[in-house]
CSV table of C-alpha atoms in Angstrom, one decimal:
chain,number,residue,atom,x,y,z
D,70,MET,CA,3.7,-24.8,-12.6
D,71,THR,CA,4.0,-23.1,-9.2
D,72,GLN,CA,3.1,-19.4,-9.3
D,73,PRO,CA,6.0,-17.2,-8.2
D,74,PRO,CA,5.4,-14.8,-5.3
D,75,ALA,CA,3.9,-11.5,-6.2
D,76,VAL,CA,6.6,-9.8,-4.3
D,77,GLN,CA,9.9,-11.3,-3.1
D,78,PHE,CA,12.8,-10.0,-1.1
D,79,THR,CA,15.9,-12.1,-1.1
D,80,GLU,CA,18.8,-11.2,1.3
D,81,VAL,CA,18.1,-7.5,0.8
D,82,SER,CA,20.2,-4.8,2.4
D,83,ALA,CA,19.6,-1.1,1.9
D,84,SER,CA,20.9,2.2,3.3
D,85,ARG,CA,19.8,5.8,3.4
D,86,GLY,CA,22.1,8.7,3.9
D,87,GLY,CA,25.0,6.3,4.3
D,88,ARG,CA,23.3,4.5,7.2
D,89,GLY,CA,22.3,0.9,7.0
D,90,VAL,CA,18.6,0.6,7.3
D,91,LEU,CA,17.8,-3.0,6.2
D,92,HIS,CA,20.1,-6.0,6.7
D,93,GLU,CA,19.7,-9.3,4.7
D,94,VAL,CA,15.9,-9.3,4.6
D,95,SER,CA,14.2,-12.2,3.0
D,96,LEU,CA,10.4,-12.2,2.7
D,97,SER,CA,7.8,-13.6,0.1
D,98,ILE,CA,4.3,-12.2,-0.4
D,99,GLY,CA,1.8,-14.4,-2.3
D,100,ALA,CA,-0.6,-13.1,-4.9
D,101,GLY,CA,-3.7,-11.8,-3.2
D,102,GLU,CA,-2.1,-11.8,0.3
D,103,THR,CA,-2.2,-8.9,2.7
D,104,VAL,CA,1.0,-8.6,4.7
D,105,ALA,CA,1.5,-5.9,7.4
D,106,LEU,CA,4.9,-4.5,8.2
D,107,VAL,CA,5.1,-3.5,11.8
D,108,GLY,CA,7.9,-2.3,14.1
D,109,ARG,CA,9.1,0.7,15.9
D,110,SER,CA,10.1,4.0,14.2
D,111,GLY,CA,13.4,3.5,12.3
D,112,SER,CA,13.0,-0.3,12.0
D,113,GLY,CA,13.0,-0.2,8.2
D,114,LYS,CA,9.3,-0.6,7.3
D,115,THR,CA,8.9,2.2,4.9
D,116,THR,CA,12.3,1.6,3.3
D,117,LEU,CA,11.2,-2.0,2.6
D,118,LEU,CA,8.0,-0.8,1.1
D,119,ARG,CA,9.7,1.7,-1.2
D,120,LEU,CA,12.0,-1.0,-2.6
D,121,VAL,CA,8.9,-2.6,-4.3
D,122,ASN,CA,8.2,0.3,-6.7
D,123,ARG,CA,11.8,1.4,-7.0
D,124,LEU,CA,11.5,4.6,-5.1
D,125,LEU,CA,14.7,3.1,-3.7
D,126,ASP,CA,17.0,0.3,-4.9
D,127,PRO,CA,18.7,-2.2,-2.6
D,128,ASP,CA,22.5,-2.1,-2.0
D,129,ARG,CA,22.6,-5.8,-2.0
D,130,GLY,CA,20.2,-8.6,-2.7
D,131,GLU,CA,17.1,-8.9,-4.9
D,132,VAL,CA,13.6,-7.5,-5.0
D,133,ARG,CA,11.2,-9.2,-7.5
D,134,VAL,CA,7.7,-8.2,-8.5
D,135,ASP,CA,5.8,-10.8,-10.5
D,136,GLY,CA,8.9,-12.9,-10.8
D,137,ARG,CA,11.0,-10.0,-12.3
D,138,GLU,CA,13.9,-8.2,-10.6
D,139,THR,CA,12.9,-4.6,-10.0
D,140,ARG,CA,16.0,-3.2,-11.7
D,141,GLN,CA,14.8,-4.9,-14.9
D,142,TRP,CA,11.5,-3.0,-14.7
D,143,ASP,CA,11.1,0.4,-16.2
D,144,ALA,CA,10.5,2.4,-13.0
D,145,ILE,CA,7.5,4.3,-14.3
D,146,ALA,CA,5.9,1.1,-15.7
D,147,LEU,CA,6.5,-0.6,-12.3
D,148,ARG,CA,4.9,2.3,-10.4
D,149,ARG,CA,1.8,2.2,-12.5
D,150,ARG,CA,1.5,-1.5,-11.6
D,151,THR,CA,1.8,-0.8,-7.9
D,152,GLY,CA,-0.9,1.4,-6.3
D,153,TYR,CA,0.5,3.6,-3.6
D,154,VAL,CA,-1.5,5.0,-0.6
D,155,ILE,CA,0.2,7.3,2.0
D,156,GLN,CA,-0.8,8.8,5.3
D,157,ASP,CA,-1.4,12.4,4.1
D,158,VAL,CA,-3.0,11.0,0.8
D,159,GLY,CA,-1.3,13.6,-1.4
D,160,LEU,CA,-4.3,14.5,-3.6
D,161,PHE,CA,-3.6,17.1,-6.2
D,162,PRO,CA,-5.3,20.2,-4.7
D,163,HIS,CA,-6.0,21.8,-8.1
D,164,PHE,CA,-7.7,18.6,-9.4
D,165,THR,CA,-11.3,17.6,-8.6
D,166,VAL,CA,-12.0,14.2,-6.9
D,167,ALA,CA,-12.7,12.7,-10.3
D,168,ASP,CA,-9.6,14.1,-11.9
D,169,ASN,CA,-7.4,12.8,-9.0
D,170,ILE,CA,-8.8,9.3,-9.5
D,171,ALA,CA,-8.4,9.5,-13.3
D,172,THR,CA,-4.7,10.5,-13.2
D,173,VAL,CA,-3.1,7.2,-14.0
D,174,PRO,CA,-5.8,5.9,-16.4
D,175,ARG,CA,-5.3,9.1,-18.4
D,176,LEU,CA,-1.6,8.7,-18.4
D,177,LEU,CA,-2.2,5.2,-19.8
D,178,ALA,CA,-4.4,6.8,-22.5
D,179,TRP,CA,-7.6,5.1,-21.6
D,180,PRO,CA,-10.6,6.2,-23.6
D,181,GLU,CA,-12.4,9.0,-21.7
D,182,ALA,CA,-15.6,7.1,-21.4
D,183,ARG,CA,-13.7,4.2,-19.8
D,184,VAL,CA,-12.0,6.7,-17.4
D,185,GLN,CA,-15.3,8.2,-16.3
D,186,SER,CA,-16.9,4.8,-15.8
D,187,ARG,CA,-13.9,3.7,-13.7
D,188,VAL,CA,-14.1,6.9,-11.6
D,189,ASP,CA,-17.8,6.2,-10.8
D,190,GLU,CA,-17.1,2.5,-10.1
D,191,LEU,CA,-14.3,3.3,-7.6
D,192,LEU,CA,-16.2,6.1,-5.8
D,193,THR,CA,-19.1,3.7,-5.3
D,194,MET,CA,-16.7,1.0,-4.1
D,195,VAL,CA,-15.3,3.2,-1.4
D,196,ASP,CA,-18.8,4.3,-0.4
D,197,LEU,CA,-18.7,7.9,-1.9
D,198,ASP,CA,-21.7,8.8,-4.1
D,199,PRO,CA,-20.3,9.8,-7.5
D,200,ALA,CA,-23.1,12.3,-8.1
D,201,ASP,CA,-22.1,14.1,-4.9
D,202,TYR,CA,-18.3,13.7,-4.8
D,203,ARG,CA,-16.8,13.6,-8.3
D,204,ARG,CA,-16.8,17.4,-8.7
D,205,ARG,CA,-15.6,18.2,-5.2
D,206,TRP,CA,-12.2,19.6,-4.5
D,207,PRO,CA,-9.9,17.9,-1.9
D,208,ASP,CA,-10.2,20.8,0.6
D,209,GLU,CA,-13.9,20.2,0.7
D,210,LEU,CA,-13.4,16.7,2.0
D,211,SER,CA,-12.9,15.3,5.6
D,212,GLY,CA,-9.8,13.4,6.4
D,213,GLY,CA,-11.6,10.1,6.0
D,214,GLN,CA,-13.1,11.1,2.7
D,215,ARG,CA,-9.7,12.1,1.4
D,216,GLN,CA,-8.3,8.8,2.4
D,217,ARG,CA,-11.1,7.0,0.6
D,218,VAL,CA,-10.3,9.0,-2.5
D,219,GLY,CA,-6.6,8.2,-2.1
D,220,LEU,CA,-7.5,4.5,-2.0
D,221,ALA,CA,-9.7,4.8,-5.1
D,222,ARG,CA,-6.9,6.7,-7.0
D,223,ALA,CA,-4.4,3.9,-6.1
D,224,LEU,CA,-6.8,1.3,-7.5
D,225,ALA,CA,-7.7,3.2,-10.6
D,226,ALA,CA,-5.6,1.3,-13.1
D,227,ASP,CA,-6.4,-2.0,-11.5
D,228,PRO,CA,-2.8,-2.6,-10.2
D,229,PRO,CA,-2.0,-6.1,-9.0
D,230,VAL,CA,0.1,-4.8,-6.0
D,231,LEU,CA,-1.0,-2.2,-3.5
D,232,LEU,CA,1.4,-0.4,-1.2
D,233,MET,CA,0.0,1.4,1.8
D,234,ASP,CA,2.3,3.5,4.1
D,235,GLU,CA,0.5,4.3,7.4
D,236,PRO,CA,-2.7,5.0,5.4
D,237,PHE,CA,-5.0,5.3,8.5
D,238,GLY,CA,-2.5,6.7,11.0
D,239,ALA,CA,-3.8,10.3,11.1
D,240,LEU,CA,-7.5,9.4,11.5
D,241,ASP,CA,-9.6,9.4,14.6
D,242,PRO,CA,-10.5,5.9,16.0
D,243,VAL,CA,-14.1,6.0,14.7
D,244,THR,CA,-13.1,7.0,11.1
D,245,LYS,CA,-10.2,4.5,11.3
D,246,GLY,CA,-12.6,1.7,12.2
D,247,GLU,CA,-14.9,2.6,9.3
D,248,LEU,CA,-12.0,2.6,6.8
D,249,HIS,CA,-10.7,-0.7,8.1
D,250,ALA,CA,-14.1,-2.2,7.3
D,251,GLU,CA,-14.1,-0.5,3.9
D,252,PHE,CA,-10.6,-1.9,3.2
D,253,ARG,CA,-11.6,-5.4,4.1
D,254,LYS,CA,-14.7,-5.1,1.9
D,255,VAL,CA,-12.6,-3.9,-1.1
D,256,GLN,CA,-9.9,-6.5,-0.6
D,257,SER,CA,-12.5,-9.3,-0.3
D,258,SER,CA,-13.8,-8.2,-3.7
D,259,LEU,CA,-10.5,-7.5,-5.5
D,260,HIS,CA,-7.9,-9.9,-3.8
D,261,ARG,CA,-5.0,-7.6,-4.5
D,262,THR,CA,-1.5,-8.2,-3.1
D,263,VAL,CA,-1.1,-5.7,-0.3
D,264,LEU,CA,1.8,-4.5,1.8
D,265,ILE,CA,0.7,-2.2,4.6
D,266,VAL,CA,3.1,-0.3,6.9
D,267,THR,CA,1.6,0.4,10.3
D,268,HIS,CA,2.8,1.2,13.9
D,269,ASP,CA,-0.5,-0.1,15.2
D,270,ILE,CA,-0.3,-3.8,16.0
D,271,ALA,CA,-4.1,-4.0,16.5
D,272,GLU,CA,-4.5,-2.6,13.0
D,273,ALA,CA,-2.1,-5.2,11.6
D,274,MET,CA,-4.0,-7.9,13.4
D,275,ALA,CA,-7.3,-6.7,12.0
D,276,LEU,CA,-6.3,-6.3,8.3
D,277,ALA,CA,-3.4,-8.7,7.5
D,278,ASP,CA,-3.2,-12.3,6.6
D,279,ARG,CA,0.4,-12.3,7.9
D,280,ILE,CA,2.4,-9.8,10.0
D,281,ALA,CA,6.1,-9.2,9.4
D,282,VAL,CA,7.8,-7.7,12.5
D,283,LEU,CA,10.9,-5.6,11.8
D,284,CYS,CA,13.5,-4.7,14.4
D,285,ASP,CA,16.7,-2.8,13.6
D,286,GLY,CA,16.4,-3.5,9.9
D,287,ARG,CA,15.7,-7.2,10.1
D,288,VAL,CA,12.5,-9.3,10.0
D,289,ILE,CA,12.4,-11.0,13.4
D,290,ALA,CA,9.0,-12.7,12.9
D,291,CYS,CA,6.6,-13.4,10.1
D,292,ASP,CA,3.4,-15.2,10.9
D,293,THR,CA,-0.4,-15.1,11.0
D,294,PRO,CA,-1.9,-12.7,13.5
D,295,ALA,CA,-2.6,-15.7,15.8
D,296,GLY,CA,1.0,-16.8,15.5
D,297,VAL,CA,2.4,-13.4,16.3
D,298,ARG,CA,0.1,-13.0,19.2
D,299,VAL,CA,1.6,-16.1,20.9
D,300,SER,CA,5.3,-15.3,20.0
D,301,ASP,CA,7.8,-15.8,22.8
D,302,ASP,CA,10.3,-13.3,21.3
D,303,PRO,CA,10.5,-10.4,23.8
D,304,ARG,CA,10.8,-7.9,21.0
D,305,VAL,CA,7.5,-9.0,19.5
D,306,ARG,CA,5.9,-9.3,22.9
D,307,SER,CA,6.8,-5.6,23.6
D,308,LEU,CA,5.0,-4.5,20.5
D,309,ILE,CA,1.9,-6.5,21.4
D,310,ALA,CA,2.0,-5.1,25.0
């Protein structure tokens, strides 16, 4: 039996504030695949991402996760299956690093010993020494360290789908390069289905298996980095330039 796509959009249209943002978008993401959503501001990238975990619902069309239409999912259960990483991280300032990472496992009532073991495992995975970092507060961390903790928190309950909205956008080039390498290392180990929103075409080329280019709420190209690089669509060429 053929495995269904991990995430599938079928003829999806969506609006925000009465304005149409997405128009008849169809896109399939396979299990373990990293797909970057790129395009200019206002092209619909973040709206498309938020349809996956029901932060938004489509006006028309279908969004499926693991073969199941998102409206059939309990929204909370769906969000716990989809790790979410955003640009400003959103760590709870009154929680230590360990408590931030432990948030979803505790909501899922994991035994505390398992929670603590998972915290240490993830800190090690993102190259932060548990003995040094688990008791720190978010305001004691650099931007890159906070982003690493945000990634660890998103992975804490071992979600099959990871959504990343401009996760490296606010970082300096050196830190961004280090986190790109860290992301590739983690993904090569975990093989999660990843959708990553970015304005940075070079970042998309470096991290993604395929790149979906959005323009005015439509997917105008979806191909491997090599395929996008040689596209003759002038809208795609302008992004690459």
